[in-house]
Structures are given as C-alpha cells and as structure tokens.
Coordinates of N, CA and C in Angstrom, one line a residue:
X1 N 0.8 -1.2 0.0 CA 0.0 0.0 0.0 C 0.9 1.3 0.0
X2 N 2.0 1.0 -0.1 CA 3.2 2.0 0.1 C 2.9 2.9 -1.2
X3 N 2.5 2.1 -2.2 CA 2.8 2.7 -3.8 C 1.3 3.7 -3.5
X4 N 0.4 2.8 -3.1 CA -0.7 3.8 -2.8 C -0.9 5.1 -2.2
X5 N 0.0 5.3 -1.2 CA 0.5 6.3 -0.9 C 1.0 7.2 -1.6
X6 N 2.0 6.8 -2.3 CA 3.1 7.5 -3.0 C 2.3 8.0 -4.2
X7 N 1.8 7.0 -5.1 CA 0.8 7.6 -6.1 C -0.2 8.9 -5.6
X8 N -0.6 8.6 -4.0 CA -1.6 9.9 -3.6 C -0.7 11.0 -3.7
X9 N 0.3 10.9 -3.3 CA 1.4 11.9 -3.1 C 1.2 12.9 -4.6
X10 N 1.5 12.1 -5.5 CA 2.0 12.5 -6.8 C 1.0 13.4 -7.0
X11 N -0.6 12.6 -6.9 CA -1.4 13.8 -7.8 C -1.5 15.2 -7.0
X12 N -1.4 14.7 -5.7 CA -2.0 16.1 -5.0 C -0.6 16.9 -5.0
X13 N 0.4 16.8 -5.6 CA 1.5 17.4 -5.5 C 1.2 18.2 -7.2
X14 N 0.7 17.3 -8.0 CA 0.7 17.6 -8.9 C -1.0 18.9 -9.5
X15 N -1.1 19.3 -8.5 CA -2.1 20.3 -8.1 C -3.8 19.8 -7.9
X16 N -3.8 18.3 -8.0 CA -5.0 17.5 -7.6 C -5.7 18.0 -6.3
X17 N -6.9 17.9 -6.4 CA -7.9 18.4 -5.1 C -7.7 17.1 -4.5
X18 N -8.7 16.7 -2.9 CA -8.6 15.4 -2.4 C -9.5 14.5 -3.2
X19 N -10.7 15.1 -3.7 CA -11.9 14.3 -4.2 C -10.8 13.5 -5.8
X20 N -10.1 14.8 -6.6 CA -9.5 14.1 -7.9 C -8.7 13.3 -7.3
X21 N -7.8 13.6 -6.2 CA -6.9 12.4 -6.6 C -7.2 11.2 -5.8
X22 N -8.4 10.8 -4.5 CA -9.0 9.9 -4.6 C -9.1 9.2 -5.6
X23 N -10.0 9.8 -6.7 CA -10.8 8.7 -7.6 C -9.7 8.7 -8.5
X24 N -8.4 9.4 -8.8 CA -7.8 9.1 -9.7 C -7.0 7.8 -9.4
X25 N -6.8 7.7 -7.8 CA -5.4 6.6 -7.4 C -6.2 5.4 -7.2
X26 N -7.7 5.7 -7.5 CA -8.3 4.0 -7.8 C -8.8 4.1 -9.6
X27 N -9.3 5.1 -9.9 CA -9.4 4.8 -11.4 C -7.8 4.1 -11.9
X28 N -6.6 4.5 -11.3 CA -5.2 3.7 -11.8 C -5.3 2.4 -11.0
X29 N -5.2 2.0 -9.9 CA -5.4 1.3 -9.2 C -6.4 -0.2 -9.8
X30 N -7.5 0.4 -9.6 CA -7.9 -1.0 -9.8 C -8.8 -0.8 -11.6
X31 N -7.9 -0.2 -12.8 CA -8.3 0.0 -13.7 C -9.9 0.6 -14.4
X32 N -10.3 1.6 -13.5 CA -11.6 1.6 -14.0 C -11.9 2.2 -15.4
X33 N -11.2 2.4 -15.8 CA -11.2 3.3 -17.1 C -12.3 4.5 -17.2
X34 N -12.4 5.4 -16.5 CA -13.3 6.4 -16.3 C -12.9 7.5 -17.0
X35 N -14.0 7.9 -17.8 CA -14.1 8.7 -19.0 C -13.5 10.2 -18.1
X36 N -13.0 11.1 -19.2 CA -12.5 12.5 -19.0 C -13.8 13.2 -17.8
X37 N -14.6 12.9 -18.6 CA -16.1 13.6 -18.0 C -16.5 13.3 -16.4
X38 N -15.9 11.7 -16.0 CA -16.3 11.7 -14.6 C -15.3 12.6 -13.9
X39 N -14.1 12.6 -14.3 CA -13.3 13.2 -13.8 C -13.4 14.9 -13.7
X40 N -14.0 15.6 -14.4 CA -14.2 16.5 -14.7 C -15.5 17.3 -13.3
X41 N -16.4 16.2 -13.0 CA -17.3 16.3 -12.4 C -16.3 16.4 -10.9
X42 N -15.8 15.2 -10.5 CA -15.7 15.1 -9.3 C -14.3 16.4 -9.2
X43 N -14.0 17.4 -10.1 CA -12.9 17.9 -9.9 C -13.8 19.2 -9.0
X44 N -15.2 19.3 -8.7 CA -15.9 20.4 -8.2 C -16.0 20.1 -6.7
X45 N -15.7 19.0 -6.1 CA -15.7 18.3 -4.8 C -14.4 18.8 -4.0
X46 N -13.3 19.3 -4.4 CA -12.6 19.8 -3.7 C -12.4 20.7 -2.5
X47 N -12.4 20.3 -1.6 CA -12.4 21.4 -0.2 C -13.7 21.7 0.3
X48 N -14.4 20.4 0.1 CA -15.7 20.0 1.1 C -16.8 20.8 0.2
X49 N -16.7 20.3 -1.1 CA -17.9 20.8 -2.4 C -17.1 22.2 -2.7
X50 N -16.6 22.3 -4.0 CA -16.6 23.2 -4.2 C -15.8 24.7 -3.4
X51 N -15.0 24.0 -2.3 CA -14.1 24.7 -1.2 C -14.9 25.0 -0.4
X52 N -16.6 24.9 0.1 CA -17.2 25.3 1.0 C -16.6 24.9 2.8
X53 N -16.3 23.8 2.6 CA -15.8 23.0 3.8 C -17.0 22.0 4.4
X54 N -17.5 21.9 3.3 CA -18.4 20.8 3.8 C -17.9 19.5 3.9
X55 N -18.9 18.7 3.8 CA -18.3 17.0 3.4 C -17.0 17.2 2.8
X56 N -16.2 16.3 3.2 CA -14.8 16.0 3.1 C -14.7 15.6 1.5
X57 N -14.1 16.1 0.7 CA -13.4 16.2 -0.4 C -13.0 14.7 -1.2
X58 N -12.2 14.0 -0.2 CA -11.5 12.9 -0.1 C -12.9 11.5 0.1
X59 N -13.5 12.2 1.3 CA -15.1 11.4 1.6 C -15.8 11.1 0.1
X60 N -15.8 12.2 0.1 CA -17.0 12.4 -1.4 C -16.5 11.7 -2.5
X61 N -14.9 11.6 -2.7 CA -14.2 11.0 -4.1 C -14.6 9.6 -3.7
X62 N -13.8 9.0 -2.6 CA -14.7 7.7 -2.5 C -15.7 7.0 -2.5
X63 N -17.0 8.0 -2.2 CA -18.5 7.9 -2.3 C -18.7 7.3 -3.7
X64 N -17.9 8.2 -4.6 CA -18.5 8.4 -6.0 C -17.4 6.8 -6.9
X65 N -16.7 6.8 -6.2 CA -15.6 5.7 -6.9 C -16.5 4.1 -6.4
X66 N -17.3 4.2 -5.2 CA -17.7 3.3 -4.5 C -19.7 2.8 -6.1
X67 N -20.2 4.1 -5.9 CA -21.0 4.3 -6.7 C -20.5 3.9 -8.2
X68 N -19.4 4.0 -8.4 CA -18.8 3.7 -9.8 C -19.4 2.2 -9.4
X69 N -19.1 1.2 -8.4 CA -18.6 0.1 -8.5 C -20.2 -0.7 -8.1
X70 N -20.5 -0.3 -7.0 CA -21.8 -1.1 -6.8 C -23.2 -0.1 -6.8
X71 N -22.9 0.8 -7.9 CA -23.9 1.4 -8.2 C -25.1 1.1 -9.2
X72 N -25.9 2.0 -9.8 CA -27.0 1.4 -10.5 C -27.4 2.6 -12.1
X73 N -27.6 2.2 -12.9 CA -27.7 3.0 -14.0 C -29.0 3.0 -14.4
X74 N -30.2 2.2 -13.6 CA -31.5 2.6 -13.6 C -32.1 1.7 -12.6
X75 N -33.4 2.4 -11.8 CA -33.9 1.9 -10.1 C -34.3 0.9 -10.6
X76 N -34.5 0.2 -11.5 CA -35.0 -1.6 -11.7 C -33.8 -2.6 -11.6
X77 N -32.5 -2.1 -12.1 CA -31.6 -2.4 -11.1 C -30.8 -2.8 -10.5
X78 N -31.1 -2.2 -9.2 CA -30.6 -2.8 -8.1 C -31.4 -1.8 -6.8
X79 N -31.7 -2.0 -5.7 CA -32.7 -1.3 -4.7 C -31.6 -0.1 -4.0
X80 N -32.0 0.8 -3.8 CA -31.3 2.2 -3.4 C -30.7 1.2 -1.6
X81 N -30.8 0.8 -1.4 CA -30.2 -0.6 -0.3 C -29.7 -0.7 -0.6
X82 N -29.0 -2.0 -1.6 CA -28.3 -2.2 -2.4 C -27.0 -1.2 -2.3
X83 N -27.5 -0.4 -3.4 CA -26.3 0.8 -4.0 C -26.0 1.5 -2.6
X84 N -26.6 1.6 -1.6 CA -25.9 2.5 -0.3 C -25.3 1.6 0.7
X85 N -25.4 0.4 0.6 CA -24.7 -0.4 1.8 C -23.4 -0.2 2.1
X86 N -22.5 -0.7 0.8 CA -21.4 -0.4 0.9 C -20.8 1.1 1.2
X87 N -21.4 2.0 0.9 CA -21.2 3.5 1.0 C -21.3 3.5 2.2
X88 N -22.7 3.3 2.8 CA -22.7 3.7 4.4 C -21.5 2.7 5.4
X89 N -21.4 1.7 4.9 CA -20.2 0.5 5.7 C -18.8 1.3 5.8
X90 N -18.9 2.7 4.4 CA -17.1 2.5 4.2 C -17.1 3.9 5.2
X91 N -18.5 4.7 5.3 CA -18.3 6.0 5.7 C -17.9 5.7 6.8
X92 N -19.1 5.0 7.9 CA -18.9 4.5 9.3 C -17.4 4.1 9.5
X93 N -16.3 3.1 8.7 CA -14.8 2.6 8.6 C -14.2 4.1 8.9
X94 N -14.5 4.9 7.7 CA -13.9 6.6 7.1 C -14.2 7.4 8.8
X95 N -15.5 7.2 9.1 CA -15.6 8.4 10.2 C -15.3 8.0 11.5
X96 N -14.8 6.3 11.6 CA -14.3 6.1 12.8 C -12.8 6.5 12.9
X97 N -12.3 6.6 11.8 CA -11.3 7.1 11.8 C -10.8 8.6 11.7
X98 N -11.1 9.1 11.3 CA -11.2 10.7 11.0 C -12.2 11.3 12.0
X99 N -12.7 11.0 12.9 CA -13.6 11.8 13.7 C -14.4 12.4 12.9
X100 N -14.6 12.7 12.2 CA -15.4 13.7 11.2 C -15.5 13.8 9.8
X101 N -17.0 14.3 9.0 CA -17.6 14.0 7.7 C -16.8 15.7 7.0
X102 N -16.8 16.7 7.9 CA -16.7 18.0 7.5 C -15.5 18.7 7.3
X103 N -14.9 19.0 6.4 CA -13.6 19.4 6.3 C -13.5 20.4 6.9
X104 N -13.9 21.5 7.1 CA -13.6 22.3 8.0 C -13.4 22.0 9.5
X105 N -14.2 20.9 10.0 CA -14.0 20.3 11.0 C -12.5 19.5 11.3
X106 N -12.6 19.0 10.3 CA -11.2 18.1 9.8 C -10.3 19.0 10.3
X107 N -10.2 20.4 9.9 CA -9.0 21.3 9.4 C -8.8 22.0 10.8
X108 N -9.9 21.8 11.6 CA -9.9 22.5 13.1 C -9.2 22.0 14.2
X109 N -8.4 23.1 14.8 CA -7.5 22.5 16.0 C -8.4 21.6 17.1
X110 N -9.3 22.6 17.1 CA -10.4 22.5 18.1 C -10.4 20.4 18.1
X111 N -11.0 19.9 17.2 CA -11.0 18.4 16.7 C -9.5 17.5 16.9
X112 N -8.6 18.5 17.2 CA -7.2 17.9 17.7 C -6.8 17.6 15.9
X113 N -7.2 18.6 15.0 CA -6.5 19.2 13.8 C -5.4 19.8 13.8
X114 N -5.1 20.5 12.4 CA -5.7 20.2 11.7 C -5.1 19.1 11.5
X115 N -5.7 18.0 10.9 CA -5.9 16.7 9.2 C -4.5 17.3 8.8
X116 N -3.8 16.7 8.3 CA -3.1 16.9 6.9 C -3.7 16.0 5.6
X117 N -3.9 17.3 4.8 CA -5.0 16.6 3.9 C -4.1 15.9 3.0
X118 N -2.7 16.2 2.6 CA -2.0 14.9 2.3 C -2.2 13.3 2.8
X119 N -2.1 13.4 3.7 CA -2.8 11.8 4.5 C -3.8 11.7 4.6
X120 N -4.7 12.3 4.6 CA -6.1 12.4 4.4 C -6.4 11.6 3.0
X121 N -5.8 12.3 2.1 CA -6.0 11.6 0.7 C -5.2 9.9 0.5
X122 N -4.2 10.0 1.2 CA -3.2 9.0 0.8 C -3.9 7.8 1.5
X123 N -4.5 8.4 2.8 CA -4.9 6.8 3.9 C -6.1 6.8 3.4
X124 N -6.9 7.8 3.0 CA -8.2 7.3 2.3 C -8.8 6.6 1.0
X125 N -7.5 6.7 0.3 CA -7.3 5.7 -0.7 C -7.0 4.1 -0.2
X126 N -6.0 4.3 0.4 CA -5.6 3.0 0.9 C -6.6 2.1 1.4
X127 N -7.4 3.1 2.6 CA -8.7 2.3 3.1 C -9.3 2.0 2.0
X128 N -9.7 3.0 1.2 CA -10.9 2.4 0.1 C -10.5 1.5 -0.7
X129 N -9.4 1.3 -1.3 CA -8.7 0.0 -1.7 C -8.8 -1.4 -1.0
X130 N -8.8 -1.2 0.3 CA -8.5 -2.3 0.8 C -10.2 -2.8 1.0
X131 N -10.9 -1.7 1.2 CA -12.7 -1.6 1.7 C -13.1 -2.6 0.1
X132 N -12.7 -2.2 -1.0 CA -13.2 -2.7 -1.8 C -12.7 -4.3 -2.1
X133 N -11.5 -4.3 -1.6 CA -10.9 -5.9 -2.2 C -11.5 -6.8 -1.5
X134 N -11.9 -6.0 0.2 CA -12.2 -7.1 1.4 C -13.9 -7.2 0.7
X135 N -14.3 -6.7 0.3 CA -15.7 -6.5 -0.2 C -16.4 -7.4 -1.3
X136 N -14.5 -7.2 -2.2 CA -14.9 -7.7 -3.7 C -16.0 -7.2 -4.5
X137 N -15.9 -6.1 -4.9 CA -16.7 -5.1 -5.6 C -16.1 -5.1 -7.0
X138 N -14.2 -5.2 -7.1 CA -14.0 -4.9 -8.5 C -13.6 -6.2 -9.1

C-alpha cells in the first residue's frame, strides 16, 4: 500500500484536489477506465464541495468511486439498499477514523486538527482499496 501512498502523493503534488486524486489513485489502481467527464465532475468536490468545507473532499471521491462500482444505472436495477450499503459501511470505517464528515471540522485544532490533507487523501485511498478488495466489488 506503500505505492498507494506514493501515487496519492504525486497527484496532490501535482495540483489535484482530495476528491480528484482519490478517484484518480483508484481509477489507476484497480483500472476503472473512467471517462475524462467523470473526472471532470468530481474535480468540483474539492475542499468539502466546491471549497465550502463541507463533506470532506477525499469522503465524497470515495463515495462516487464506490457508486462507480456497486452502483446502478437505472432503479429496476438494483434497490437504493443495495447501492448505499457499501457507502454507508465505508463511511462508518472513514468516520471512525477521522472523527469527522466536515472538512472544516477536519481542518480545526479544536477536533485535535488540523488533518493533513495529504494523509487524508493518501490513507483514504488506501482504506478504500483495501474496503473494496475485502468486499470484492471490483
């Protein structure tokens, strides 16, 4: 998981938000071949939506990489159950560990912050890598 790291490293060095380079170090990772245009979307998720400091950046890239995988392209299907199980299983994993959904929260001393959103991105990959193999989703 070392490389996984390292690869987090690279994008967010290479001026990636948390949400892009989430989904980028698993679209490389476990090959999803995801068009320009997903990427383009999730590049508005940065800094908790958009820089608001809402939901976590990193959170949200995973959300959507997870939805890549056990999601649904019309409600006949699979049951909105279904598509949210895994989501809610990885958030609960995500927010036991991070204390918190809110990047501003994240970023606050107050919470025994801030986060370094480098590890933020790097271990949140890792988890969701590992969330998905123990899972078997890809």
């Amino acid at each position: 998981m070392e490389k996984v790291k390292e690869l987090a490293a690279q994008y967010q060095q290479a001026g990636n938000n948390c949400a892009e380079t989430v989904v980028k170090v698993c679209n490389d990772c476990l090959d999803l071949k995801l068009p320009p245009e997903t990427l383009r979307m999730v590049s508005v998720l940065g800094g908790g939506v958009a820089g608001s400091g809402c939901i976590c950046g990193a959170l949200n890239g995973a959300c959507l990489v997870l939805g890549c995988l056990a999601g649904r392209t019309t409600p006949e299907e699979k049951t909105k159950a279904e598509i949210n199980q895994p989501v809610r299983e990885f958030q609960k994993i995500w927010l036991d560990r991070f204390k918190a959904t809110c990047c501003r929260v994240l970023k606050s001393p107050a919470n025994g912050g801030p986060v370094s959103c480098g590890d933020l991105m790097a271990d949140t990959s890792v988890m969701l890598l590992d969330f998905i193999r123990e899972k078997k989703l890809a």
